[in-house]
XYZ file of N, CA and C in Angstrom:
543
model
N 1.559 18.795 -16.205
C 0.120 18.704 -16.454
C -0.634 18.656 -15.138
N -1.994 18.841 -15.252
C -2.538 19.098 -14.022
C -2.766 17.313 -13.514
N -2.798 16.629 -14.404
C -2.744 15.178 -13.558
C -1.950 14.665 -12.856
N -1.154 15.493 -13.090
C -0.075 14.906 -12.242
C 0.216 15.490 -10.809
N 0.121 16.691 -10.857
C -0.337 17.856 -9.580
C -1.634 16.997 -8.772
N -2.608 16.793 -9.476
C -3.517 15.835 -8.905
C -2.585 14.222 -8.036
N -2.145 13.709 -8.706
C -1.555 12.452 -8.061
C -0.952 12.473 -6.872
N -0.058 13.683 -6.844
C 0.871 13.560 -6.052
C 0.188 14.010 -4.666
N -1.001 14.965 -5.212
C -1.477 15.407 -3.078
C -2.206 13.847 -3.007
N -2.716 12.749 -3.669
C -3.503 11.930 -3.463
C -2.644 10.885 -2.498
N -1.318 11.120 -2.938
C -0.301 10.326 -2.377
C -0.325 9.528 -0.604
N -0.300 8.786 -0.159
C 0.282 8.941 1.181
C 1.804 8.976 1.488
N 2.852 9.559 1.764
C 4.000 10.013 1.684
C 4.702 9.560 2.858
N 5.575 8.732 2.653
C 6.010 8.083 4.170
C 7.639 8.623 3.897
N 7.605 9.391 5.011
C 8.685 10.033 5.461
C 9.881 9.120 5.951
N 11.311 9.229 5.492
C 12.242 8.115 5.435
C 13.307 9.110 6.400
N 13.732 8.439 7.297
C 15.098 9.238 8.002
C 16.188 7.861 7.802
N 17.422 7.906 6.803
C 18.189 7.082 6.612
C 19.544 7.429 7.281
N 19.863 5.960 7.923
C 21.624 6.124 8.452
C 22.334 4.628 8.055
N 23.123 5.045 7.728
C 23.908 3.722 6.992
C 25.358 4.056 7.467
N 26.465 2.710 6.611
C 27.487 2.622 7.346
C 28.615 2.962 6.323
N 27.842 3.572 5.053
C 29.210 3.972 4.187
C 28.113 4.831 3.004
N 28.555 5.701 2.118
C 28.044 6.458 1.536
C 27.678 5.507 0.270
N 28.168 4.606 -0.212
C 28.133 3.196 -0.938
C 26.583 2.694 -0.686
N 26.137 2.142 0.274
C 25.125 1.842 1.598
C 23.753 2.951 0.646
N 24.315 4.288 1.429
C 23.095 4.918 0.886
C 22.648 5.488 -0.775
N 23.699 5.133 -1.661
C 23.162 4.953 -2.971
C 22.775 4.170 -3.211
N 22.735 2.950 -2.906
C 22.224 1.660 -3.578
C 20.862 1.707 -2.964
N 20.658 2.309 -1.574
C 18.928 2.286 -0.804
C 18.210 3.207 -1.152
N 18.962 4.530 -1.747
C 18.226 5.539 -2.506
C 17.710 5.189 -3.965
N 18.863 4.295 -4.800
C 18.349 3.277 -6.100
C 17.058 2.702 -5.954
N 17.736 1.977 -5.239
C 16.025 1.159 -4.492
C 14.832 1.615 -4.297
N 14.888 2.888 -3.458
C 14.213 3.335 -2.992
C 12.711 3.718 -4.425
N 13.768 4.618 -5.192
C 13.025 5.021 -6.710
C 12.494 3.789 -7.475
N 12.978 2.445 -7.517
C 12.522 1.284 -8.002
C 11.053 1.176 -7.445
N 10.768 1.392 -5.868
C 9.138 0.939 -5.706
C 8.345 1.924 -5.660
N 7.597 1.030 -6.168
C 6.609 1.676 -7.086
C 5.243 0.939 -6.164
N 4.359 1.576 -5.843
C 3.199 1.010 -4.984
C 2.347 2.275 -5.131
N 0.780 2.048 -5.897
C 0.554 2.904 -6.326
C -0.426 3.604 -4.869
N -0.620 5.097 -4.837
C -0.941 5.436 -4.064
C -0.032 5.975 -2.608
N 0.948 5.937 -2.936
C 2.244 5.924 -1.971
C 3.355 6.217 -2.941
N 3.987 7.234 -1.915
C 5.730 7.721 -2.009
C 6.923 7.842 -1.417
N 7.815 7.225 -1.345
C 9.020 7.529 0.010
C 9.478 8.879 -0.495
N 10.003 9.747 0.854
C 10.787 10.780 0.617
C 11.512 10.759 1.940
N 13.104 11.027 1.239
C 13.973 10.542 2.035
C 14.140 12.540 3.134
N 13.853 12.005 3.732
C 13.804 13.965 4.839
C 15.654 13.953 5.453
N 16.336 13.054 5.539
C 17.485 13.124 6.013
C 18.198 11.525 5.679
N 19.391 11.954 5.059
C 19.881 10.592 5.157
C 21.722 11.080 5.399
N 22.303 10.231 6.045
C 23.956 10.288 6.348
C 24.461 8.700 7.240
N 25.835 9.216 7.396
C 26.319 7.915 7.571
C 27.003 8.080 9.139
N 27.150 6.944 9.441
C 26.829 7.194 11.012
C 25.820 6.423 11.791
N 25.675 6.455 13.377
C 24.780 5.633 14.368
C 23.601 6.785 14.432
N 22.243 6.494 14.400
C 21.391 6.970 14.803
C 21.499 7.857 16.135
N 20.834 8.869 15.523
C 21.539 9.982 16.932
C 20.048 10.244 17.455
N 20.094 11.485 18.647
C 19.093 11.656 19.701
C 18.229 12.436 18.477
N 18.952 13.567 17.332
C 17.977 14.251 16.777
C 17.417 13.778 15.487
N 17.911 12.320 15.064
C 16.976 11.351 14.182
C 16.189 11.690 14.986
N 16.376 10.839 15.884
C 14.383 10.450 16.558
C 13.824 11.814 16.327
N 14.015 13.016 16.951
C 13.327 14.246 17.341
C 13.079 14.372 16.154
N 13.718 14.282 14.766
C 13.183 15.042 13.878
C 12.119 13.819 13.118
N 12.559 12.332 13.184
C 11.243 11.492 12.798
C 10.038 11.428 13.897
N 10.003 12.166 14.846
C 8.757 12.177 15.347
C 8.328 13.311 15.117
N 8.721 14.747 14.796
C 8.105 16.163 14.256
C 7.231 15.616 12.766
N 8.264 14.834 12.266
C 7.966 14.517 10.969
C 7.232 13.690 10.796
N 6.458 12.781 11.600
C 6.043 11.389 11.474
C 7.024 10.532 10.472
N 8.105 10.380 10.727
C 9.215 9.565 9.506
C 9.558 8.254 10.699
N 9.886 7.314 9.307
C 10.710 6.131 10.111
C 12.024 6.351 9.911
N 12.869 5.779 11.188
C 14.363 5.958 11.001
C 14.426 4.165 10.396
N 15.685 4.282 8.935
C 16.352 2.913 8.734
C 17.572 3.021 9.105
N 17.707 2.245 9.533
C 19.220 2.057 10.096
C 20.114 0.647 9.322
N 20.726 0.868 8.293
C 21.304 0.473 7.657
C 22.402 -0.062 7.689
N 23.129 -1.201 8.594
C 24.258 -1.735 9.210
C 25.038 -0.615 10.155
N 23.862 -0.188 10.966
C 24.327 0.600 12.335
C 23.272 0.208 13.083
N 23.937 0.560 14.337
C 23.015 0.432 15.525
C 22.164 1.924 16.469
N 22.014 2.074 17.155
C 21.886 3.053 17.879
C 22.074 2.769 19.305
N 22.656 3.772 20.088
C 22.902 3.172 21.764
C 21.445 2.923 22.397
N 21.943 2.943 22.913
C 20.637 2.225 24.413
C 20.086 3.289 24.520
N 20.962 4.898 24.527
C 19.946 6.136 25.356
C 19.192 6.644 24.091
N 19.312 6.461 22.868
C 18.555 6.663 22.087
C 17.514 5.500 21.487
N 17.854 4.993 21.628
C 16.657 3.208 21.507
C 15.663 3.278 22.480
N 15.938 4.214 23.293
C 14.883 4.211 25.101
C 14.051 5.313 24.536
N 14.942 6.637 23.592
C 14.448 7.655 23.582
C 13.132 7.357 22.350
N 13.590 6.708 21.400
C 12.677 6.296 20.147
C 11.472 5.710 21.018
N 11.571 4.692 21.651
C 10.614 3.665 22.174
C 9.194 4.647 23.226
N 10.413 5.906 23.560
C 9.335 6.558 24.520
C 8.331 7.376 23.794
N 8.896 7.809 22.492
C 8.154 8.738 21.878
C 7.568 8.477 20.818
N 7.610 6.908 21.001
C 6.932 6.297 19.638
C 7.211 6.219 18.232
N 8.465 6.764 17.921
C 9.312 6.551 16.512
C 10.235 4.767 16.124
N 9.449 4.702 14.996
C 9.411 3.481 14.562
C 11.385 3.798 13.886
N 11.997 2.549 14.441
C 13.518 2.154 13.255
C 13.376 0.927 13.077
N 13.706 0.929 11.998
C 13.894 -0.324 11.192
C 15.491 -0.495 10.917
N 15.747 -1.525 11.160
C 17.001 -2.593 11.426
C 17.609 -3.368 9.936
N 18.488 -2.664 9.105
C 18.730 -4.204 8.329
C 20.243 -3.941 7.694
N 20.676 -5.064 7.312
C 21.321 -4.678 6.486
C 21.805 -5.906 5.048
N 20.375 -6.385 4.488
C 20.823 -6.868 3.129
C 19.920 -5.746 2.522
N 19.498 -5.563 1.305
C 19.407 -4.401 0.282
C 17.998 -4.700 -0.084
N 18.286 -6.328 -0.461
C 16.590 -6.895 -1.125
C 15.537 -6.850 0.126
N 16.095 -7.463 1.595
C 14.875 -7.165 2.415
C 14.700 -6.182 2.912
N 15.415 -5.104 2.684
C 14.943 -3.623 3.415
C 13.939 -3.648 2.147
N 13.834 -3.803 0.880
C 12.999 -3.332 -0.313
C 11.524 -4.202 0.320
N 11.491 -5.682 0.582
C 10.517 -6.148 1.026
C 9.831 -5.130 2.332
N 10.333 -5.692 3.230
C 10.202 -4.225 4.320
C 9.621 -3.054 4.002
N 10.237 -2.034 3.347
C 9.235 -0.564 2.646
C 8.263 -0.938 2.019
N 7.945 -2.379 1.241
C 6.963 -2.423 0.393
C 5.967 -2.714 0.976
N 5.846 -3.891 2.270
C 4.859 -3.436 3.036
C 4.435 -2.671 4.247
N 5.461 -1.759 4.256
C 5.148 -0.648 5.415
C 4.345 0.157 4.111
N 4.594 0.278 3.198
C 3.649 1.216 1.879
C 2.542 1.168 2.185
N 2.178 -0.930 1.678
C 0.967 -1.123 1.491
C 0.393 -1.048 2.743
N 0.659 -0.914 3.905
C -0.083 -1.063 5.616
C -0.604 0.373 5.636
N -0.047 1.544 5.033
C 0.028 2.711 5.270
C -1.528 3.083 4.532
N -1.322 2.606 3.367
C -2.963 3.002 2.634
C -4.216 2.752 3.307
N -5.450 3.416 3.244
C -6.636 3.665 3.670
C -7.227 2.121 3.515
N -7.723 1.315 4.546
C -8.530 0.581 3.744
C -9.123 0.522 2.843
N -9.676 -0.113 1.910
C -11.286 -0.104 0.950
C -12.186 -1.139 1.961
N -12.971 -0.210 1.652
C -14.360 -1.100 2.531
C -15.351 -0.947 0.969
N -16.072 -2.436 1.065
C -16.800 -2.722 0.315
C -18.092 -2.472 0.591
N -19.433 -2.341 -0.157
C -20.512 -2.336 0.979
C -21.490 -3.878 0.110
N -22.211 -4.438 0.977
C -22.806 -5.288 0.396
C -23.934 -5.963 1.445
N -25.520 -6.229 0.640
C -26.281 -5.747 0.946
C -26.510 -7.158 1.509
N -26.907 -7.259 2.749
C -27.193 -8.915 3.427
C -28.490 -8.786 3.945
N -29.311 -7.879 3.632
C -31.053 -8.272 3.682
C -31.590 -6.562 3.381
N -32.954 -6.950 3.063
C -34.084 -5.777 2.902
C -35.113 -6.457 3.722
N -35.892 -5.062 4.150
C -37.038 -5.653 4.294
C -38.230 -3.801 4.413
N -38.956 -4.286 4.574
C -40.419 -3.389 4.570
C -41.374 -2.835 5.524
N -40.924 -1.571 5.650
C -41.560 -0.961 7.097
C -42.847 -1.381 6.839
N -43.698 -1.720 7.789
C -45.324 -2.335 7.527
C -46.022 -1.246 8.548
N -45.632 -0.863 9.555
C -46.118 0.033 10.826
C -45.018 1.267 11.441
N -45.072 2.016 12.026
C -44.291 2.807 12.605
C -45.211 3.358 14.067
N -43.835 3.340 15.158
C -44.142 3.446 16.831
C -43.081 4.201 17.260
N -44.256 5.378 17.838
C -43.512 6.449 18.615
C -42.988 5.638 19.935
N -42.218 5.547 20.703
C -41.534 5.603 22.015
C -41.074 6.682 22.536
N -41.615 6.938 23.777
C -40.744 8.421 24.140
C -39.630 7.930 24.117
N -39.225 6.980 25.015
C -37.799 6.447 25.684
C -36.853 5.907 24.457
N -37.320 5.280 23.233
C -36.197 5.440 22.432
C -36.687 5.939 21.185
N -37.559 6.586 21.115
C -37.598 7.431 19.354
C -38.802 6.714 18.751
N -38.346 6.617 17.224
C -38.995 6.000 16.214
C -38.475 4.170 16.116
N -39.775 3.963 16.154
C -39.615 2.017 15.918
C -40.593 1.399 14.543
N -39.734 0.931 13.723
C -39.910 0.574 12.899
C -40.580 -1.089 12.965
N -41.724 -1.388 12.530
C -42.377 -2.535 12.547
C -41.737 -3.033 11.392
N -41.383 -4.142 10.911
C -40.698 -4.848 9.299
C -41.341 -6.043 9.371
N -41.031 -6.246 7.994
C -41.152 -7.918 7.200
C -39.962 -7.705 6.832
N -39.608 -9.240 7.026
C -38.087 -9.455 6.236
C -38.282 -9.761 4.669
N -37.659 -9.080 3.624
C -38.587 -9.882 2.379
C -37.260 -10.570 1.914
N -36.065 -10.658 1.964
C -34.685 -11.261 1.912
C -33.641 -10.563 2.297
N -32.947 -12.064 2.623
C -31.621 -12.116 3.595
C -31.961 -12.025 5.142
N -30.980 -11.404 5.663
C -31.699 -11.344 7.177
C -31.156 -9.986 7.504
N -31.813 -9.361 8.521
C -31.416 -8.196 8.623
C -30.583 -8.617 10.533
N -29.735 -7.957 10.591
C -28.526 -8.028 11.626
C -28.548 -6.629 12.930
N -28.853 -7.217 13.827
C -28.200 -5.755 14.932
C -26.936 -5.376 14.782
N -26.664 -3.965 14.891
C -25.812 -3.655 14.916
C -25.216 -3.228 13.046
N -25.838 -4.047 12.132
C -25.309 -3.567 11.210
C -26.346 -1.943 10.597
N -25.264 -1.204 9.118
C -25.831 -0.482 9.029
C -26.630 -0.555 8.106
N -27.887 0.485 8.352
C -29.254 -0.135 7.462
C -29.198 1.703 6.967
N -30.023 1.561 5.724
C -30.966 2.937 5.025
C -32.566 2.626 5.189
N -33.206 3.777 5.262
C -34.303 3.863 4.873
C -34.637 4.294 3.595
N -35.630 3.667 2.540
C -35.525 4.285 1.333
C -37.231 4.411 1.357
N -36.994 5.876 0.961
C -38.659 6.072 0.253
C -38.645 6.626 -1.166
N -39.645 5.843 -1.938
C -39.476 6.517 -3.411
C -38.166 6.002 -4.033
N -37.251 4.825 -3.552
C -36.222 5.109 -4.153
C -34.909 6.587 -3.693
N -35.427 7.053 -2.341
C -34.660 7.697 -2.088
C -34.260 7.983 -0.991
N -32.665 7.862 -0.043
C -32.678 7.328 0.791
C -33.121 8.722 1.519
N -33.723 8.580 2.937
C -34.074 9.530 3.522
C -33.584 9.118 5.290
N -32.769 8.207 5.650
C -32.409 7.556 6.849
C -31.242 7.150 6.445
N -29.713 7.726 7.394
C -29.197 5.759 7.598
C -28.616 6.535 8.666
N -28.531 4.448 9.848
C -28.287 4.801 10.804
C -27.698 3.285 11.119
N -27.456 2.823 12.475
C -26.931 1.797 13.079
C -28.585 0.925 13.348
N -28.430 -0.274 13.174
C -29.800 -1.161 13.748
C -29.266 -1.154 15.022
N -29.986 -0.319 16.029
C -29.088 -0.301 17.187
C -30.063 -1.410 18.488
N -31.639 -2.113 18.418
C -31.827 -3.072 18.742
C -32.820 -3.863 17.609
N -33.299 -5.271 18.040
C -33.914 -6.124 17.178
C -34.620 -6.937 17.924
N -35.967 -6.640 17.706
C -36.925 -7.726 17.955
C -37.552 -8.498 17.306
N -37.973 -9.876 17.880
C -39.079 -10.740 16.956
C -40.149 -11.345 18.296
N -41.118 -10.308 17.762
C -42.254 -10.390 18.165
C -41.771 -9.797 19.751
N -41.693 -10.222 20.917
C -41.165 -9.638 22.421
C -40.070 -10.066 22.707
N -39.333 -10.583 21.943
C -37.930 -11.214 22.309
C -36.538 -10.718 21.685
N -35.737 -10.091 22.469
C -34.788 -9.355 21.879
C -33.740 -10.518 20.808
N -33.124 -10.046 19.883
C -32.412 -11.086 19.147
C -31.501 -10.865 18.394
N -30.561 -11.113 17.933
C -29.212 -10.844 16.861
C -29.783 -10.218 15.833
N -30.830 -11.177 15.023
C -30.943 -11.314 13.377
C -32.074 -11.920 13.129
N -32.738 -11.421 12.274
C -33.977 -11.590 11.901
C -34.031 -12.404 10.435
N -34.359 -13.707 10.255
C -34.680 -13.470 8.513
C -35.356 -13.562 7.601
């Protein structure tokens, strides 16, 4: 169905490069793996075998943006130098339940924030002043809350916004100031 075609590009998809220490090892982390469930997110395993983390893990989890797990193996020193230089993340474990903790919040870290928006003052252009040197200056009354430098404000006329921008300074009366209220 097409909802589902929909879901999956919505996905963020965290690329898995697995090495473990017995083929045993990587069924039970591939089990696992299908168990979490975190919505908005998918593991896909791009390489998995058994064995020490080699030079072309890293190369291929950094083409790939993938993390290497390393699953009761280690990797030598010249490849631990090589990961560290090129910025490819491995992860270290070997009980079953905390590698599952582990992916679950590398998942949730991976998603987009939500930013909320919420409104901490209005107030009412009363005058307007040309400045060459910085533009348009808005004269206000605060009519509630306080209005903040630096935060972001709209202009609404009619009910319709026709401005938004940064409060990028704030005065009261000749004196520069944080917040007005």
């Amino acid at each position: 169905s097409n909802k589902d075609k929909e879901d999956t590009t919505d996905k963020k998809v965290t690329n898995i490069i697995l090495r473990a220490d017995a083929n045993g090892s990587i069924e039970a982390i591939k089990n696992l793996f299908s168990k979490i469930n975190i919505d908005g997110t998918s593991l896909k395993i791009i390489r998995s075998a058994i064995g020490s983390i080699s030079e072309s893990d890293v190369k291929l989890a950094k083409a790939s943006k993938a993390l290497i797990i390393g699953f009761n193996v280690r990797p030598t020193k010249l490849v631990r130098d090589l990961a560290n230089n090129i910025g490819v993340k491995i992860l270290f474990q070997n009980v079953v339940d905390a590698l599952k903790d582990q992916i679950e919040h590398i998942l949730i870290g991976s998603l987009d924030p939500v930013y909320e928006e919420s409104v901490i003052g209005e107030a009412s252009v009363k005058k307007i002043f040309k400045a060459s040197s910085v533009g348009t200056i808005a004269g206000c009354v605060v009519i509630s809350g306080k209005i903040v430098r630096n935060a972001k404000a709209r202009v609404i006329r009619d009910g319709i916004v026709v401005y938004t921008s940064i409060i990028a300074s704030l005065k009261h009366l000749k004196h520069d100031v944080k917040e007005v209220t």
